[in-house]
Short mmCIF file of C-alpha atoms in Angstrom, two decimals:
data_model
loop_
_atom_site.label_atom_id
_atom_site.label_comp_id
_atom_site.label_asym_id
_atom_site.label_seq_id
_atom_site.Cartn_x
_atom_site.Cartn_y
_atom_site.Cartn_z
CA MET A 1 -1.14 -28.45 23.22
CA TYR A 2 -3.23 -30.08 20.46
CA ASP A 3 -5.79 -32.82 21.03
CA PRO A 4 -4.79 -36.32 19.81
CA SER A 5 -6.37 -35.92 16.35
CA MET A 6 -4.44 -32.70 15.76
CA ARG A 7 -1.22 -34.37 16.90
CA ILE A 8 -1.76 -37.17 14.36
CA LEU A 9 -2.29 -34.60 11.60
CA THR A 10 0.84 -32.78 12.75
CA VAL A 11 2.84 -36.01 12.40
CA LEU A 12 1.57 -36.27 8.82
CA GLU A 13 2.51 -32.65 8.06
CA LEU A 14 6.01 -33.15 9.47
CA LEU A 15 6.51 -36.32 7.45
CA GLN A 16 5.41 -34.56 4.26
CA ALA A 17 7.81 -31.68 4.93
CA ARG A 18 10.91 -33.83 5.57
CA GLU A 19 12.55 -36.88 3.97
CA SER A 20 12.55 -38.57 7.35
CA VAL A 21 11.96 -37.62 10.99
CA THR A 22 13.26 -39.49 14.01
CA GLY A 23 10.86 -40.77 16.61
CA ALA A 24 12.70 -38.74 19.24
CA GLU A 25 12.20 -35.51 17.29
CA LEU A 26 8.51 -36.22 16.78
CA ALA A 27 8.11 -36.92 20.48
CA ARG A 28 9.88 -33.64 21.34
CA ARG A 29 7.86 -31.57 18.83
CA LEU A 30 4.55 -33.06 19.96
CA GLU A 31 5.44 -33.14 23.66
CA VAL A 32 4.55 -36.82 23.96
CA SER A 33 6.44 -40.05 24.64
CA PRO A 34 8.10 -42.15 21.88
CA ARG A 35 5.55 -44.89 22.54
CA THR A 36 2.73 -42.42 21.87
CA VAL A 37 4.42 -41.44 18.60
CA GLN A 38 4.36 -45.10 17.61
CA ARG A 39 0.60 -45.17 18.25
CA TYR A 40 0.13 -42.07 16.05
CA VAL A 41 2.13 -43.68 13.26
CA THR A 42 0.09 -46.88 13.57
CA ARG A 43 -3.11 -44.81 13.33
CA LEU A 44 -1.86 -43.16 10.12
CA GLN A 45 -1.01 -46.58 8.69
CA ASP A 46 -4.51 -47.82 9.59
CA LEU A 47 -5.89 -44.88 7.56
CA GLY A 48 -3.93 -46.04 4.51
CA ILE A 49 -1.04 -43.54 4.81
CA PRO A 50 2.16 -45.43 3.80
CA VAL A 51 4.42 -44.51 6.72
CA GLU A 52 7.65 -46.50 6.80
CA GLY A 53 9.67 -46.88 9.99
CA ARG A 54 13.21 -47.92 10.95
CA ARG A 55 13.47 -49.48 14.39
CA GLY A 56 16.27 -49.22 16.93
CA VAL A 57 18.44 -46.39 18.22
CA GLY A 58 18.07 -43.42 15.91
CA GLY A 59 15.04 -44.97 14.27
CA ALA A 60 13.14 -42.67 11.96
CA TYR A 61 9.88 -42.49 10.06
CA ARG A 62 9.20 -41.42 6.50
CA LEU A 63 6.43 -41.45 3.92
CA LYS A 64 6.78 -43.90 1.07
CA PRO A 65 8.77 -42.11 -1.68
CA GLY A 66 6.45 -40.32 -4.13
CA PHE A 67 3.48 -40.23 -1.76
CA ARG A 68 2.02 -36.83 -1.00
CA LEU A 69 -1.30 -35.61 0.32
CA PRO A 70 -2.63 -32.12 -0.38
CA PRO A 71 -2.85 -29.94 2.73
CA LEU A 72 -6.37 -30.49 4.00
CA MET A 73 -6.31 -28.49 7.21
CA PHE A 74 -6.25 -24.69 7.07
CA THR A 75 -6.96 -22.04 9.64
CA GLY A 76 -9.32 -19.27 8.59
CA GLU A 77 -6.39 -16.90 8.10
CA GLU A 78 -4.48 -19.45 5.98
CA ALA A 79 -7.48 -20.08 3.74
CA LEU A 80 -8.07 -16.34 3.34
CA ALA A 81 -4.41 -15.75 2.47
CA LEU A 82 -4.47 -18.48 -0.18
CA ALA A 83 -7.74 -17.30 -1.72
CA LEU A 84 -6.62 -13.67 -1.90
CA GLY A 85 -3.24 -14.69 -3.31
CA LEU A 86 -4.88 -16.69 -6.10
CA ARG A 87 -7.16 -13.79 -7.00
CA ALA A 88 -4.27 -11.31 -6.98
CA LEU A 89 -2.20 -13.09 -9.67
CA LYS A 90 -3.46 -10.69 -12.33
CA GLN A 91 -2.03 -7.83 -10.28
CA LEU A 92 1.39 -9.35 -11.01
CA GLY A 93 0.76 -9.55 -14.74
CA LEU A 94 0.50 -13.36 -14.75
CA HIS A 95 -2.76 -13.54 -16.69
CA THR A 96 -1.87 -16.87 -18.31
CA LEU A 97 -2.11 -18.49 -14.87
CA THR A 98 -5.79 -17.54 -14.56
CA PRO A 99 -7.11 -21.04 -15.50
CA ALA A 100 -4.67 -22.68 -13.07
CA ALA A 101 -5.64 -20.20 -10.35
CA GLU A 102 -9.34 -20.91 -10.90
CA GLY A 103 -8.69 -24.66 -10.66
CA ALA A 104 -6.62 -24.27 -7.51
CA SER A 105 -9.30 -22.04 -5.98
CA ALA A 106 -11.96 -24.66 -6.69
CA LYS A 107 -9.82 -27.41 -5.11
CA LEU A 108 -9.14 -25.18 -2.10
CA THR A 109 -12.84 -24.51 -1.61
CA ARG A 110 -13.73 -28.22 -1.87
CA SER A 111 -11.09 -29.13 0.74
CA LEU A 112 -12.43 -26.74 3.37
CA PRO A 113 -14.94 -27.53 6.10
CA ALA A 114 -18.37 -25.93 5.69
CA PRO A 115 -17.77 -22.76 7.80
CA LEU A 116 -14.53 -21.87 5.95
CA ARG A 117 -16.12 -22.75 2.61
CA GLU A 118 -18.87 -20.22 3.34
CA ASP A 119 -16.18 -17.63 4.16
CA MET A 120 -14.58 -18.29 0.75
CA HIS A 121 -17.93 -17.84 -1.01
CA ALA A 122 -18.38 -14.57 0.87
CA LEU A 123 -14.91 -13.45 -0.25
CA GLU A 124 -15.76 -14.20 -3.89
CA ALA A 125 -18.92 -12.14 -3.63
CA ALA A 126 -17.58 -9.21 -1.61
CA VAL A 127 -13.98 -8.59 -2.70
CA GLN A 128 -13.14 -6.79 -5.94
CA LEU A 129 -9.55 -6.41 -7.11
CA ASP A 130 -9.08 -3.91 -9.91
CA ALA A 131 -6.57 -5.00 -12.56
CA SER A 132 -4.21 -2.04 -12.68
CA PRO A 133 -3.61 -0.71 -16.20
CA TRP A 134 0.05 -0.20 -15.29
CA VAL A 135 0.81 -3.91 -14.84
CA VAL A 136 2.56 -5.41 -17.87
CA SER A 137 1.48 -8.94 -18.79
CA THR A 138 4.24 -11.53 -18.46
CA ASP A 139 4.47 -15.06 -19.86
CA ALA A 140 4.12 -17.37 -16.86
CA ALA A 141 5.90 -20.22 -18.67
CA LEU A 142 8.89 -17.98 -19.35
CA LEU A 143 8.93 -16.93 -15.69
CA ALA A 144 8.81 -20.56 -14.53
CA THR A 145 11.70 -21.50 -16.85
CA LEU A 146 13.75 -18.58 -15.59
CA LEU A 147 13.10 -19.49 -11.94
CA ARG A 148 14.36 -23.02 -12.61
CA ALA A 149 17.53 -21.54 -14.11
CA VAL A 150 18.02 -19.36 -11.02
CA ARG A 151 17.56 -22.37 -8.76
CA GLY A 152 20.09 -24.40 -10.74
CA ALA A 153 22.52 -21.45 -11.17
CA GLN A 154 22.44 -22.05 -14.94
CA VAL A 155 23.31 -19.46 -17.57
CA VAL A 156 20.43 -18.34 -19.78
CA GLU A 157 20.48 -17.06 -23.35
CA PHE A 158 17.72 -14.99 -24.92
CA ALA A 159 16.74 -12.40 -27.50
CA TYR A 160 16.21 -8.98 -25.93
CA THR A 161 14.61 -5.79 -27.21
CA SER A 162 15.76 -2.61 -25.47
CA LEU A 163 13.57 0.37 -24.60
CA THR A 164 14.73 2.05 -27.82
CA GLY A 165 13.73 -0.98 -29.90
CA ARG A 166 17.24 -2.33 -30.46
CA ALA A 167 17.37 -6.14 -30.66
CA SER A 168 20.30 -8.22 -29.38
CA ARG A 169 21.22 -11.69 -28.12
CA ARG A 170 22.23 -11.91 -24.49
CA ARG A 171 23.70 -14.42 -22.09
CA ALA A 172 23.26 -13.77 -18.40
CA ASN A 173 23.89 -15.23 -14.97
CA VAL A 174 20.54 -14.43 -13.39
CA TYR A 175 20.77 -14.05 -9.62
CA ARG A 176 17.24 -12.93 -8.81
CA VAL A 177 13.85 -12.31 -10.38
CA MET A 178 11.91 -9.31 -9.10
CA HIS A 179 8.57 -7.54 -9.61
CA LEU A 180 8.81 -3.76 -9.56
CA ASP A 181 6.64 -0.94 -10.90
CA GLY A 182 4.19 -3.38 -12.55
CA ARG A 183 6.88 -5.31 -14.41
CA TRP A 184 8.93 -8.50 -13.94
CA TYR A 185 12.73 -8.32 -14.24
CA ALA A 186 15.62 -10.75 -14.41
CA VAL A 187 18.61 -9.31 -12.56
CA GLY A 188 22.19 -10.54 -12.76
CA LEU A 189 25.46 -10.43 -14.65
CA CYS A 190 25.15 -9.69 -18.37
CA GLN A 191 28.00 -11.59 -20.05
CA LEU A 192 27.93 -9.25 -23.06
CA ARG A 193 28.41 -6.09 -20.97
CA GLN A 194 30.18 -7.76 -18.04
CA GLU A 195 28.04 -5.66 -15.73
CA LEU A 196 25.07 -6.15 -13.43
CA ARG A 197 21.94 -5.52 -15.49
CA SER A 198 18.19 -5.91 -15.22
CA PHE A 199 16.09 -7.24 -18.12
CA ARG A 200 12.34 -6.72 -18.46
CA LEU A 201 10.75 -10.11 -18.99
CA ASP A 202 8.11 -8.71 -21.37
CA ARG A 203 11.03 -7.81 -23.67
CA VAL A 204 12.63 -11.27 -23.48
CA ARG A 205 12.09 -13.82 -26.25
CA ASP A 206 13.42 -17.30 -27.08
CA LEU A 207 14.73 -17.99 -23.58
CA ALA A 208 17.05 -21.01 -23.39
CA VAL A 209 18.62 -22.52 -20.28
CA LEU A 210 22.19 -23.63 -20.98
CA ASP A 211 24.26 -26.40 -19.39
CA GLU A 212 26.81 -23.78 -18.33
CA THR A 213 26.62 -22.97 -14.63
CA PHE A 214 27.91 -20.18 -12.41
CA THR A 215 28.47 -19.47 -8.73
CA PRO A 216 25.94 -16.87 -7.53
CA PRO A 217 26.95 -14.31 -4.90
CA ALA A 218 26.31 -15.35 -1.33
CA THR A 219 24.00 -12.38 -0.85
CA PHE A 220 22.31 -10.32 -3.53
CA ASP A 221 19.52 -7.74 -3.21
CA ALA A 222 17.95 -7.07 -6.61
CA LEU A 223 15.51 -4.48 -5.26
CA ALA A 224 18.31 -2.51 -3.61
CA LEU A 225 20.22 -2.54 -6.90
CA ALA A 226 17.16 -1.27 -8.78
CA ARG A 227 16.53 1.51 -6.29
CA ALA A 228 20.17 2.56 -6.34
CA SER A 229 20.03 2.95 -10.13
CA LEU A 230 17.07 5.33 -9.95
CA PRO A 231 17.21 9.00 -8.92
CA ALA A 232 17.13 9.25 -5.16
CA ARG A 233 15.61 12.75 -5.13
CA PRO A 234 13.96 13.92 -8.36
CA ARG A 235 14.18 17.70 -8.63
CA HIS A 236 10.94 18.77 -10.35
CA ASP A 237 7.43 18.32 -8.95
CA ILE A 238 5.06 18.10 -11.92
CA SER A 239 1.26 18.38 -12.04
CA VAL A 240 -0.58 18.19 -15.36
CA TRP A 241 -4.15 17.46 -16.44
CA LEU A 242 -4.82 15.35 -19.54
CA ALA A 243 -8.10 15.11 -21.45
CA CYS A 244 -8.13 11.30 -21.48
CA PRO A 245 -8.99 8.45 -19.10
CA PRO A 246 -6.17 6.96 -16.99
CA GLU A 247 -6.33 3.73 -19.02
CA ALA A 248 -5.26 5.63 -22.15
CA LEU A 249 -1.81 6.13 -20.59
CA GLN A 250 -1.14 2.41 -20.16
CA GLY A 251 2.36 1.56 -21.31
CA ARG A 252 3.17 5.22 -22.02
CA LEU A 253 4.19 6.42 -18.56
CA THR A 254 6.16 4.80 -15.76
CA THR A 255 4.54 4.77 -12.33
CA TRP A 256 7.85 5.39 -10.54
CA HIS A 257 7.47 8.63 -8.52
CA THR A 258 4.11 9.05 -10.29
CA ASP A 259 0.51 9.37 -9.10
CA ILE A 260 -2.21 8.92 -11.73
CA THR A 261 -5.86 9.60 -10.85
CA ALA A 262 -9.12 10.31 -12.66
CA GLU A 263 -10.16 13.96 -12.35
CA ALA A 264 -12.87 16.12 -13.97
CA GLY A 265 -13.49 13.77 -16.85
CA GLY A 266 -9.77 13.37 -17.53
CA THR A 267 -6.59 12.36 -15.73
CA ARG A 268 -4.42 14.17 -13.21
CA VAL A 269 -0.74 13.18 -13.34
CA ARG A 270 1.47 14.20 -10.44
CA CYS A 271 5.07 13.06 -10.64
CA GLN A 272 8.71 13.90 -9.96
CA ARG A 273 11.34 14.03 -12.66
CA GLU A 274 14.94 15.13 -12.97
CA GLU A 275 14.83 15.92 -16.70
CA LEU A 276 11.95 18.08 -17.89
CA GLU A 277 12.73 17.64 -21.59
CA TRP A 278 11.89 13.95 -21.49
CA PHE A 279 8.55 14.64 -19.83
CA ALA A 280 7.83 17.53 -22.21
CA SER A 281 8.49 15.20 -25.15
CA PHE A 282 6.06 12.70 -23.63
CA LEU A 283 3.37 15.38 -23.40
CA LEU A 284 3.90 16.53 -26.98
CA ALA A 285 3.59 12.97 -28.25
CA LEU A 286 0.16 12.50 -26.67
CA PRO A 287 -2.87 12.89 -28.95
CA TYR A 288 -4.84 14.58 -26.14
CA PRO A 289 -5.23 18.16 -24.87
CA VAL A 290 -2.90 18.93 -21.95
CA ARG A 291 -2.94 21.58 -19.22
CA VAL A 292 0.30 22.17 -17.31
CA ASP A 293 -0.31 23.43 -13.78
CA SER A 294 3.23 23.15 -12.46
CA PRO A 295 6.11 23.74 -12.51
CA PRO A 296 6.56 26.93 -14.59
CA ALA A 297 9.88 25.47 -15.80
CA LEU A 298 7.95 22.77 -17.67
CA LEU A 299 6.11 25.47 -19.65
CA ASP A 300 9.47 27.12 -20.38
CA THR A 301 10.80 23.80 -21.65
CA LEU A 302 7.77 23.35 -23.90
CA ARG A 303 8.29 26.89 -25.31
CA VAL A 304 11.92 26.09 -26.12
CA MET A 305 10.90 22.86 -27.83
CA ALA A 306 8.16 24.67 -29.78
CA GLU A 307 10.70 27.23 -30.98
CA ARG A 308 12.98 24.42 -32.11
CA GLY A 309 10.08 22.94 -34.03
CA ARG A 310 9.30 26.25 -35.73
CA THR A 311 12.95 26.70 -36.65
CA LEU A 312 13.14 23.21 -38.12
CA LEU A 313 9.97 23.74 -40.16
CA ALA A 314 11.17 27.11 -41.41
CA ALA A 315 14.49 25.63 -42.51
CA GLN A 316 12.63 22.81 -44.22
CA ALA A 317 10.40 25.24 -46.07
CA THR A 318 13.26 27.41 -47.34
CA GLY A 319 15.45 24.44 -48.17
#
């Protein structure tokens, strides 16, 4: 078990985590007697920590309402997890939180003992996290507002722009918020469609939290819903080479069932798709040279589309 100083700190952590804790529970958790718990509480009070106690049977301890201390004791693994998490925020598209993350990182470093502080400096110098070009930037304030609505089971209203550019006003009972394929989504019941829908947060504007509330389902798996709506087994394995850097494809191509790597001064795209026409249209819209390596059916699709184009142009010329 812990030494006495660690037990005192554990009492403080337990008091910060709960509204109140009985002396009996503290004694059981710390494997000490109730009288020893009283000594620990007295020691905290001597250090200026406002611990309030209620005597008698069922007596409990609590911190003075509104008082909180930042967590000052971290293991090496905890400190590493926090530091890496703060640096990885950009990977989730939350670039607007960068100043807050830098401030939190500085506070974390200052709170650590010298050996762990040196580990954090080593992490800063040695670890590089590449900001993926496929991650879509998301407004952190909008995300925070939406999370509060989910917590309060409150209906939200917002302006939404679909993938095709169509604008509409929506009301939704949002059950979950998820991050998938480099994007943030709100998932729940769309009141306009009366169906479960997912909304990309980078397409949401003018979000308002209404006083209207709803009863969320007891269990809801947003990721399972998203996976179920996507093709389970795409039929065509595609491999193409593009005369452009991978970054040039940002926002143009989904990363679902897609592998994008730099190759021979350009980009190799390997992916799986059910409909070749959509992918062929994507290739034709690119302002870069393209080489199709597989499948042969993709070349056939491009030939058909080229013939359609020639027919259209011929009709236009004779008309």
